[in-house]
Amino acid sequence: MAVNLPLPVPEKLTAVAGIELGHAEAGIRKADRKDVLVMRLAPTATVTGVFTQNRFCAAPVQVCKEHLAARKADTPIRALVINTGNANAGTGEAGLAAAHATCAALADLLACDATQILPFSTGVILEPLPLDRLVAGLPQAISNLQSDNWYNAALSIMTTDTQPKAASRQVAINGQTITLTGISKGAGMIKPNMATMLGFMATDAKVAQPVLDHLVKQVADRSFNCITIDGDTSTNDSFIVIATGTAAVEVTAIDTPEYAALYDAVLGLSQELAQMIVRDGEGATKFITVTVEDGKDVEECRKIAYSIAHSPLVKTAFFASDPNLGRILAAIGYAGVDDLDVTKLNLYLDDVWVAKNGGRNPDYKEEDGQRVMQQSEITVRVKLARGSAAATIWTCDLSHEYVTINADYRS
Amino acid sequence: MAVNLPLPVPEKLTAVAGIELGHAEAGIRKADRKDVLVMRLAPTATVTGVFTQNRFCAAPVQVCKEHLAARKADTPIRALVINTGNANAGTGEAGLAAAHATCAALADLLACDATQILPFSTGVILEPLPLDRLVAGLPQAISNLQSDNWYNAALSIMTTDTQPKAASRQVAINGQTITLTGISKGAGMIKPNMATMLGFMATDAKVAQPVLDHLVKQVADRSFNCITIDGDTSTNDSFIVIATGTAAVEVTAIDTPEYAALYDAVLGLSQELAQMIVRDGEGATKFITVTVEDGKDVEECRKIAYSIAHSPLVKTAFFASDPNLGRILAAIGYAGVDDLDVTKLNLYLDDVWVAKNGGRNPDYKEEDGQRVMQQSEITVRVKLARGSAAATIWTCDLSHEYVTINADYRS
């Protein structure tokens, strides 16, 4: 039921020099399914990431943070290992030990230190990680390592996703071409807070560590942190950017034209990957852009946008193509902006002016609302008349299929 | 699909001296449906209420507040008028004029001032109130006025409710019996914030105005403000308590045994009526009690309880009777309690100890979780180990029927 989400074409996913990807069918939760991915990095690579703000952050997230903090110039991150089928979250000390053991096992095979490995998991929470099966799958993943394996990588991190999510782009900086390729997965439990469920992006540019750290935060706030499916912030959200440093382009500081060009490219690809997650949201039949403009600050614009995007009543109205648009006003009203003067508020659905100065626009006709609601892509635009800040959130509708998927997820 | 919600038996709803109720079929939205209710009060009655915190509060809510603020000893509130089928919200100046006109029309018929009338509406937002039909229905409602008409009153305020909600109780204070009878309606767009969608309660006790004002807030915070169906705070929430003053019992101050007895009775009945709303929540198949204990303060306990109660993933797991209880941990983790130490947290499902010190309880067995999940009434208990505060929220599951109802509500 994905909304206007074209299948990625394997041949159009460009390899990024300095990174190889290998997948395995380890039977973590189900047989005959790609469920383990190893990404091996060139020793020149810099790596950064942002992670879930959920207090129940999963064991692998904790280990990722630990290993990123501990790394030194002579012990760079050399590999990432990702499993689906089990989130290794809510698993206490045993879960931490399992995440460490995963790193140690892969480090043995790759002849590096366990702290040079970043582990990631996604799947069911509160169940012990089947460490034996995961470790047993690693040699198969390593035997598959190759640089043009992004399509299988995208397949390997899927859970309830109906389609793999991957994209590439190339951009010239100072006359040199750099390549960016990324993959993501999502589907449910999606309201990233500092990153999405899982997103990995690699470029062959050489990027200094502090620059990459700055870049990932700036990009996440304008891409993966602008999407929501059901408002459930996962325990395992991670967004990782890898710069392998094999290309001739070098980005050494933030206030440079090279940084600006790299930022544009990474942001564009990140927004594409983030929107893919929404387009393939569990049960999604509509892709909704919610833009709140003329606010006092970005925070209040985001509050109102999320309030609309999370309202089950608004989401079911979109599913039904029913212009029951008073539900949007109600969601704006309870967003928690206490001094909001609703008599100055205007609401648009694409080009249709629905509410004028807080009430129904006298010129609004139900058939105009109906026409827009029947589209598969809709923009809700709210103008607050309070200032000049704005925010945009991407979301999807709430359908029967969402309930079916989440009532059946483990079965 | 209501959960263990017995139909109210008309004969068991006790008349409250000093209040008469009259219903009408005014064709506000649909024909052949009780959709207007008038409640006429004795001149001795005191009235109080709490209302929605939604910034888009409906026109009738604004007029209620205005009339309650304006009343004087010689111009007490004499009647309430309630219509379904249209919320008169998001309707701007025209909506305010319509609410005022409704009061004026009823005041003419009852020979009092328009400011002595309180108006209420519930139904679709952003559509003009059909004032002519509402006013034309008032004589029929007045012709029906009688004190033993509570069952029809409960029927007249229903929207997507599948059952009328009404209850009575009697309590002795100082050897005198007082009567309490109340009605409520809910079903969807339910996360009351200072009151529920619509709740009306009457007693024949004589209660001083400041005492009644104190009582309604205290009770609402422990009843109607402890329920949620979909997290959507309505534009029209109102909870009204009427003390007709016809009985011999008088409550003049808060620090009296009379107040304590009245409080217990009003709270008990309010909790019953509030829980009825959850039991008849749109598509509800399970009644869920979420209790968060040992918190630093009530606010953080409520935050966590609402986070669990609003999570679409938790709600669909309840619908499926699937003990996918890691979803509860995730909802706790993103509740916004930033310094929460999850390694001290314990989670119980009824009598089953699921998570111990933040991880899966080694003694937890899936079949025990499964057994509880199959029940129609379930208690989720979270112990935070941070203090001695606690909060309880009542909610329901998220089913296919919820989507069906809200995708079809206006058709």
Tab-separated table of C-alpha atoms in Angstrom, chain A residues 53-56 89-92 124-128 188-190 230-235 282 307 310-314 316-317 319-320 322-327 329-334 337-342 345 347 354-355 357-360 364 366 370 398-411, chain B residues 53-56 89-92 124-128 188-190 230-235 282 307 310-314 316-317 319-320 322-327 329-334 337-342 345 347 354-355 357-360 364 366 370 398-411:
chain	number	residue	atom	x	y	z
A	53	GLN	CA	15.891	9.996	22.629
A	54	ASN	CA	13.760	7.171	24.032
A	55	ARG	CA	14.792	6.510	27.660
A	56	PHE	CA	14.484	2.802	26.899
A	89	ALA	CA	15.647	-3.481	23.678
A	90	GLY	CA	14.186	-3.832	27.156
A	91	THR	CA	16.651	-6.661	27.608
A	92	GLY	CA	18.718	-5.287	30.505
A	124	VAL	CA	10.451	-6.954	18.592
A	125	ILE	CA	11.222	-5.366	21.974
A	126	LEU	CA	11.553	-7.226	25.305
A	127	GLU	CA	12.723	-10.509	23.814
A	128	PRO	CA	16.234	-11.903	24.226
A	188	GLY	CA	5.807	1.603	12.247
A	189	MET	CA	6.844	2.968	15.641
A	190	ILE	CA	7.953	6.008	13.710
A	230	ASP	CA	2.138	6.844	14.563
A	231	GLY	CA	3.921	9.093	17.054
A	232	ASP	CA	5.701	6.127	18.630
A	233	THR	CA	9.387	7.019	19.067
A	234	SER	CA	11.298	3.776	18.751
A	235	THR	CA	13.901	2.427	21.156
A	282	GLU	CA	2.241	0.845	7.926
A	307	SER	CA	-0.629	17.557	16.747
A	310	HIS	CA	-0.747	12.436	15.188
A	311	SER	CA	-4.491	12.949	15.513
A	312	PRO	CA	-6.199	9.602	14.867
A	313	LEU	CA	-9.307	11.509	13.787
A	314	VAL	CA	-7.439	13.602	11.231
A	316	THR	CA	-8.771	8.451	9.546
A	317	ALA	CA	-10.455	11.360	7.717
A	319	PHE	CA	-7.915	7.580	4.866
A	320	ALA	CA	-11.618	8.064	4.082
A	322	ASP	CA	-13.525	12.803	3.892
A	323	PRO	CA	-13.101	16.596	4.115
A	324	ASN	CA	-14.075	16.539	7.804
A	325	LEU	CA	-11.635	19.376	8.280
A	326	GLY	CA	-12.913	20.626	11.627
A	327	ARG	CA	-10.826	17.796	13.050
A	329	LEU	CA	-8.868	22.802	13.768
A	330	ALA	CA	-9.461	20.718	16.901
A	331	ALA	CA	-5.947	19.274	16.659
A	332	ILE	CA	-4.475	22.757	16.286
A	333	GLY	CA	-6.483	23.880	19.291
A	334	TYR	CA	-5.157	21.207	21.637
A	337	VAL	CA	0.165	26.652	22.258
A	338	ASP	CA	-1.604	28.403	25.078
A	339	ASP	CA	-1.698	31.959	23.758
A	340	LEU	CA	-2.772	31.012	20.237
A	341	ASP	CA	-5.317	33.490	18.875
A	342	VAL	CA	-7.454	31.266	16.687
A	345	LEU	CA	-5.678	31.503	11.918
A	347	LEU	CA	-6.116	26.811	7.034
A	354	VAL	CA	-10.774	26.181	4.173
A	355	ALA	CA	-10.766	28.271	7.361
A	357	ASN	CA	-9.737	33.928	10.621
A	358	GLY	CA	-10.563	30.865	12.684
A	359	GLY	CA	-13.944	30.113	11.134
A	360	ARG	CA	-15.158	28.438	7.986
A	364	TYR	CA	-15.118	27.410	0.943
A	366	GLU	CA	-17.166	21.163	0.314
A	370	GLN	CA	-13.428	16.746	-1.410
A	398	LEU	CA	-4.411	5.766	9.518
A	399	SER	CA	-6.064	2.865	7.776
A	400	HIS	CA	-7.509	-0.526	8.559
A	401	GLU	CA	-4.264	-1.968	7.282
A	402	TYR	CA	-2.319	-0.219	10.090
A	403	VAL	CA	-4.484	-1.987	12.647
A	404	THR	CA	-4.172	-5.297	10.838
A	405	ILE	CA	-0.385	-5.039	10.612
A	406	ASN	CA	0.076	-4.096	14.247
A	407	ALA	CA	-2.437	-6.542	15.567
A	408	ASP	CA	-0.583	-9.294	13.701
A	409	TYR	CA	3.039	-8.105	13.789
A	410	ARG	CA	4.445	-10.892	15.912
A	411	SER	CA	2.282	-13.699	14.641
B	53	GLN	CA	-8.862	23.651	27.211
B	54	ASN	CA	-8.860	23.433	23.403
B	55	ARG	CA	-7.970	26.852	21.955
B	56	PHE	CA	-10.648	26.270	19.339
B	89	ALA	CA	-17.150	24.917	16.605
B	90	GLY	CA	-14.788	26.559	14.133
B	91	THR	CA	-17.764	28.676	13.111
B	92	GLY	CA	-16.459	32.133	14.021
B	124	VAL	CA	-19.325	17.863	13.418
B	125	ILE	CA	-16.913	20.818	13.598
B	126	LEU	CA	-16.597	23.602	10.997
B	127	GLU	CA	-20.185	23.435	9.778
B	128	PRO	CA	-22.790	26.142	10.424
B	188	GLY	CA	-14.432	9.630	19.993
B	189	MET	CA	-12.292	12.781	20.112
B	190	ILE	CA	-11.861	11.923	23.765
B	230	ASP	CA	-7.758	8.671	20.999
B	231	GLY	CA	-5.929	11.600	22.589
B	232	ASP	CA	-8.036	14.101	20.646
B	233	THR	CA	-9.200	16.828	23.058
B	234	SER	CA	-12.560	18.016	21.765
B	235	THR	CA	-13.591	21.609	21.123
B	282	GLU	CA	-15.265	4.049	19.374
B	307	SER	CA	1.979	7.949	26.687
B	310	HIS	CA	-2.166	6.945	23.449
B	311	SER	CA	0.357	4.677	21.747
B	312	PRO	CA	-1.286	3.225	18.639
B	313	LEU	CA	1.080	0.274	18.882
B	314	VAL	CA	0.133	-0.500	22.488
B	316	THR	CA	-3.445	-2.388	18.647
B	317	ALA	CA	-1.566	-5.002	20.696
B	319	PHE	CA	-6.911	-5.283	20.374
B	320	ALA	CA	-5.005	-8.339	19.143
B	322	ASP	CA	-0.932	-9.962	21.751
B	323	PRO	CA	1.474	-9.712	24.727
B	324	ASN	CA	3.879	-7.608	22.642
B	325	LEU	CA	4.688	-5.764	25.843
B	326	GLY	CA	7.948	-4.171	24.728
B	327	ARG	CA	5.685	-1.586	23.104
B	329	LEU	CA	8.348	0.000	27.544
B	330	ALA	CA	8.911	2.055	24.390
B	331	ALA	CA	5.929	4.272	25.240
B	332	ILE	CA	7.270	4.797	28.758
B	333	GLY	CA	10.653	5.659	27.302
B	334	TYR	CA	9.383	8.413	25.014
B	337	VAL	CA	10.464	12.141	31.587
B	338	ASP	CA	14.046	13.004	30.792
B	339	ASP	CA	15.779	11.792	33.925
B	340	LEU	CA	13.890	8.500	34.151
B	341	ASP	CA	16.190	5.680	35.240
B	342	VAL	CA	14.728	2.728	33.388
B	345	LEU	CA	11.441	0.340	36.467
B	347	LEU	CA	6.029	-3.383	34.761
B	354	VAL	CA	6.628	-8.577	33.059
B	355	ALA	CA	9.665	-6.281	33.306
B	357	ASN	CA	14.560	-3.431	36.708
B	358	GLY	CA	14.033	-2.297	33.138
B	359	GLY	CA	14.537	-5.667	31.451
B	360	ARG	CA	12.463	-8.747	30.895
B	364	TYR	CA	8.096	-13.923	33.042
B	366	GLU	CA	4.723	-15.444	27.580
B	370	GLN	CA	-1.123	-14.048	26.951
B	398	LEU	CA	-7.582	0.608	18.920
B	399	SER	CA	-9.535	-1.672	16.615
B	400	HIS	CA	-10.599	-1.874	13.008
B	401	GLU	CA	-13.980	-0.602	14.156
B	402	TYR	CA	-12.395	2.692	15.305
B	403	VAL	CA	-11.057	3.266	11.800
B	404	THR	CA	-14.374	2.268	10.245
B	405	ILE	CA	-16.359	4.608	12.488
B	406	ASN	CA	-14.090	7.581	11.921
B	407	ALA	CA	-13.663	7.002	8.237
B	408	ASP	CA	-17.468	6.994	7.913
B	409	TYR	CA	-18.616	9.400	10.651
B	410	ARG	CA	-20.109	12.064	8.421
B	411	SER	CA	-21.486	9.833	5.699
